[in-house]
Coordinates of C-alpha atoms in Angstrom, one line a residue:
M1 CA -17.0 15.8 -0.6
T2 CA -15.7 12.3 -1.2
A3 CA -17.8 9.6 0.4
L4 CA -15.7 7.5 2.8
L5 CA -15.0 3.9 1.9
H6 CA -16.4 1.3 4.2
T7 CA -13.7 0.1 6.6
I8 CA -12.9 -2.4 9.2
E9 CA -10.9 -0.9 12.2
K10 CA -8.8 -2.6 14.8
E11 CA -7.0 -0.8 17.6
T12 CA -4.1 -2.2 19.5
G13 CA -4.7 0.0 22.5
P14 CA -6.7 3.0 23.7
N15 CA -6.1 6.4 22.2
P16 CA -4.0 5.3 19.2
T17 CA -1.4 7.8 18.0
V18 CA -0.5 5.9 14.8
A19 CA -2.8 4.9 11.9
I20 CA -2.1 2.2 9.3
I21 CA -4.4 2.3 6.3
W22 CA -4.0 -1.2 4.7
M23 CA -5.4 -1.8 1.2
H24 CA -6.3 -5.3 -0.1
G25 CA -5.5 -6.7 -3.5
L26 CA -7.8 -7.2 -6.6
G27 CA -10.9 -9.2 -5.8
A28 CA -10.2 -9.4 -2.1
D29 CA -11.9 -7.3 0.6
A30 CA -11.2 -5.4 3.8
N31 CA -11.2 -8.7 5.8
D32 CA -8.2 -10.0 3.9
F33 CA -5.3 -8.8 6.2
V34 CA -7.2 -8.6 9.5
P35 CA -6.0 -12.1 10.6
M36 CA -2.3 -11.0 10.0
L37 CA -2.5 -8.6 13.0
Q38 CA -2.2 -11.7 15.2
E39 CA 1.1 -12.6 13.6
L40 CA 2.8 -9.2 13.7
D41 CA 5.1 -8.5 16.7
L42 CA 3.9 -5.1 17.8
A43 CA 5.5 -5.3 21.3
G44 CA 6.8 -1.9 22.5
L45 CA 5.0 0.1 19.8
P46 CA 2.5 2.9 20.5
A47 CA -1.2 2.1 20.1
I48 CA -2.1 1.7 16.5
R49 CA -5.4 2.1 14.6
F50 CA -5.4 -0.4 11.7
I51 CA -7.9 0.7 9.0
F52 CA -8.8 -1.9 6.3
P53 CA -10.9 -0.2 3.6
N54 CA -13.1 -2.0 1.0
A55 CA -12.4 -0.9 -2.5
D56 CA -15.5 -0.2 -4.6
T57 CA -16.7 -2.8 -7.1
M58 CA -16.1 -2.4 -10.8
P59 CA -15.9 -4.6 -14.0
V60 CA -12.3 -5.7 -14.5
T61 CA -11.3 -6.0 -18.1
V62 CA -8.7 -8.6 -17.8
N63 CA -11.2 -10.8 -16.0
G64 CA -13.7 -10.6 -18.7
G65 CA -15.6 -7.7 -17.3
Y66 CA -16.4 -9.6 -14.1
V67 CA -17.5 -7.2 -11.3
M68 CA -15.3 -7.4 -8.2
R69 CA -13.6 -5.2 -5.7
A70 CA -10.8 -3.3 -7.4
W71 CA -8.9 -0.1 -6.8
Y72 CA -8.6 0.4 -10.6
D73 CA -9.2 -1.6 -13.8
I74 CA -6.6 -4.0 -15.1
I75 CA -6.8 -3.5 -18.8
A76 CA -4.0 -5.9 -20.0
T77 CA -2.0 -8.7 -18.4
D78 CA 1.1 -6.6 -19.3
L79 CA 0.5 -4.3 -16.4
G80 CA 2.7 -1.5 -17.8
R81 CA 1.3 -1.3 -21.3
Q82 CA -2.1 0.3 -20.7
E83 CA -3.0 1.5 -17.2
D84 CA -6.3 2.9 -15.8
E85 CA -5.0 6.3 -14.8
A86 CA -8.5 7.7 -14.1
G87 CA -9.2 4.7 -11.8
L88 CA -5.9 5.1 -9.9
R89 CA -6.5 8.8 -9.4
A90 CA -10.1 8.3 -8.3
S91 CA -9.0 5.7 -5.7
Q92 CA -6.2 8.0 -4.6
T93 CA -8.8 10.6 -3.7
K94 CA -10.7 8.1 -1.6
V95 CA -7.5 7.0 0.3
E96 CA -6.7 10.6 1.0
A97 CA -10.2 11.1 2.4
L98 CA -9.4 8.3 4.9
M99 CA -6.2 10.1 5.7
A100 CA -8.1 13.3 6.3
R101 CA -10.4 11.5 8.7
E102 CA -7.4 10.3 10.7
N103 CA -6.1 13.9 10.8
A104 CA -9.5 15.0 12.1
R105 CA -9.3 12.2 14.8
G106 CA -5.9 13.6 15.9
I107 CA -3.4 11.6 13.9
P108 CA -1.2 13.8 11.6
N109 CA 0.1 12.5 8.3
E110 CA 3.6 12.1 9.9
R111 CA 2.0 9.3 12.0
I112 CA 0.1 7.6 9.1
I113 CA 1.4 4.5 7.3
L114 CA -0.1 3.5 4.0
A115 CA 0.1 -0.2 3.3
G116 CA -1.1 -2.6 0.7
F117 CA -0.8 -5.8 -1.2
S118 CA -0.7 -6.1 -5.0
Q119 CA -3.2 -3.5 -6.3
G120 CA -3.2 -2.2 -2.7
C121 CA 0.6 -1.8 -2.9
A122 CA 0.2 0.1 -6.2
M123 CA -2.4 2.4 -4.4
T124 CA 0.0 2.9 -1.5
L125 CA 2.7 4.2 -3.9
Q126 CA 0.2 6.1 -6.1
T127 CA -1.0 8.0 -3.0
G128 CA 2.1 8.2 -0.9
L129 CA 4.5 9.6 -3.4
R130 CA 2.2 12.6 -4.1
Q131 CA 1.7 13.8 -0.5
K132 CA 2.7 17.3 0.4
T133 CA 3.9 16.1 3.9
R134 CA 6.1 13.3 5.1
L135 CA 4.2 10.1 6.0
A136 CA 5.4 7.7 8.7
G137 CA 6.0 5.1 6.0
L138 CA 4.8 3.2 2.9
L139 CA 4.5 -0.6 3.4
C140 CA 4.5 -2.1 -0.1
L141 CA 3.9 -5.8 -0.6
S142 CA 4.0 -7.6 -4.0
G143 CA 3.2 -4.6 -6.2
Y144 CA 4.7 -1.8 -8.3
V145 CA 4.8 1.9 -9.0
P146 CA 1.7 2.6 -11.3
I147 CA 1.8 5.1 -14.1
A148 CA 5.5 5.5 -13.4
P149 CA 6.1 8.3 -16.0
K150 CA 3.5 10.4 -14.2
A151 CA 4.9 9.5 -10.8
A152 CA 8.3 10.6 -12.0
A153 CA 6.9 14.1 -12.6
E154 CA 4.4 14.2 -9.7
H155 CA 6.2 12.8 -6.7
T156 CA 6.8 15.6 -4.1
P157 CA 9.9 16.8 -2.4
E158 CA 8.2 16.3 0.9
S159 CA 7.5 12.6 0.2
L160 CA 11.2 11.9 -0.2
A161 CA 11.5 11.8 3.6
T162 CA 8.9 8.9 3.8
P163 CA 10.6 5.5 4.4
I164 CA 9.5 2.8 2.0
F165 CA 9.4 -1.0 2.7
L166 CA 9.1 -2.8 -0.6
V167 CA 9.0 -6.6 -0.9
H168 CA 8.2 -9.3 -3.5
G169 CA 8.1 -13.0 -4.2
R170 CA 10.8 -14.3 -6.5
M171 CA 8.4 -16.7 -8.2
D172 CA 5.4 -14.3 -8.5
P173 CA 3.4 -15.3 -11.5
V174 CA 0.9 -12.3 -11.3
I175 CA 3.4 -9.4 -11.0
P176 CA 6.8 -10.6 -12.2
I177 CA 9.6 -9.6 -9.8
A178 CA 11.3 -7.7 -12.7
R179 CA 8.4 -5.2 -12.4
A180 CA 9.0 -4.8 -8.7
T181 CA 12.8 -4.4 -9.0
A182 CA 12.3 -1.8 -11.7
S183 CA 10.0 0.1 -9.3
R184 CA 12.6 -0.2 -6.6
D185 CA 15.3 1.2 -8.9
L186 CA 13.0 4.1 -9.9
L187 CA 12.3 5.0 -6.3
V188 CA 16.0 4.9 -5.4
D189 CA 16.8 7.0 -8.5
W190 CA 14.2 9.6 -7.4
G191 CA 15.8 9.8 -3.9
Y192 CA 13.7 7.6 -1.7
Q193 CA 15.1 5.4 1.1
V194 CA 13.9 1.9 0.2
E195 CA 14.2 -1.2 2.3
W196 CA 14.0 -4.1 -0.2
H197 CA 13.4 -7.8 0.5
D198 CA 12.6 -10.7 -1.8
Y199 CA 11.4 -14.1 -0.8
A200 CA 11.1 -17.6 -2.2
M201 CA 7.3 -17.3 -2.7
Q202 CA 4.7 -16.6 -5.3
H203 CA 2.0 -13.8 -5.1
S204 CA 1.5 -14.3 -1.4
L205 CA 3.0 -13.7 2.1
C206 CA 5.5 -15.7 4.1
Q207 CA 6.6 -15.8 7.7
Q208 CA 9.9 -14.1 7.1
E209 CA 8.1 -11.2 5.4
I210 CA 5.8 -10.8 8.5
D211 CA 8.9 -10.8 10.7
D212 CA 10.5 -8.2 8.5
I213 CA 7.4 -6.0 8.5
S214 CA 7.4 -6.2 12.4
A215 CA 11.0 -5.2 12.5
W216 CA 10.5 -2.3 10.1
L217 CA 7.5 -1.0 12.0
K218 CA 9.6 -0.9 15.2
R219 CA 12.4 1.0 13.4
I220 CA 10.2 3.7 11.9
L221 CA 7.8 4.1 14.8

C-alpha cells in the first residue's frame, strides 16, 4: 500500500463534492498555492476540497544533487532529452493514492480535478492522461507532457473526455513556450479538448491567468 503524501487541505464549504489536487513545482512545497485560493472567484460553485500535497525530497541532478522537494529528477536542462521515467511513475502512484482517498471520502474521479504548476503540471498530465475514468479536469500551468512517446501509447480512451486547461508564459526561461505549444499540439492530435492561453509573463502566474482559471472552473463544474 502506498503511503499517503503529507497534504494541506482547505475546504470552501461543508461536505465538499469536488476535490482539486494541486501539485507544486520543483523546490516549492504544499504551501505554495494556498494563498491563491483567496484570489480565485469560486462564487456559485459547489463546495470544493483543495488538497495541496508535499512531494518527497530527493537529490536533483540539474541542481548539483541538492536535495529538495521534487516529483521527479531533472537530469538535463533540455527537459526532453533525458527524463526520469521511474520518478514520474513513482509519483503518479502517489497522486493516484490521494485520488483513491477522495473516492473513499465520497468524491468520484469524475469530480476530481488534477492541477499543478511546472513539475506539478507535468505530474497532472502524467497521471490524468492514464486514468481509466474521466476526470473533472486537468489544470495545467507552465508545464509540459512528460515522457511524451510513452504518453502517446499509454493515454486512455476514457481520459479523452477530460477537459484540459493549459497555459504558459510567453517569456518563460525555465520551460520554453515551444515545449508547451508542442505539448498542446500533441494533446489536440490525440483527441483531447484543450483550452489554451499564453500570457506576457515568465515562469510564474498573472492576474489574467487567475481570472481564466476561475472562468474555466465555472464552466466545467
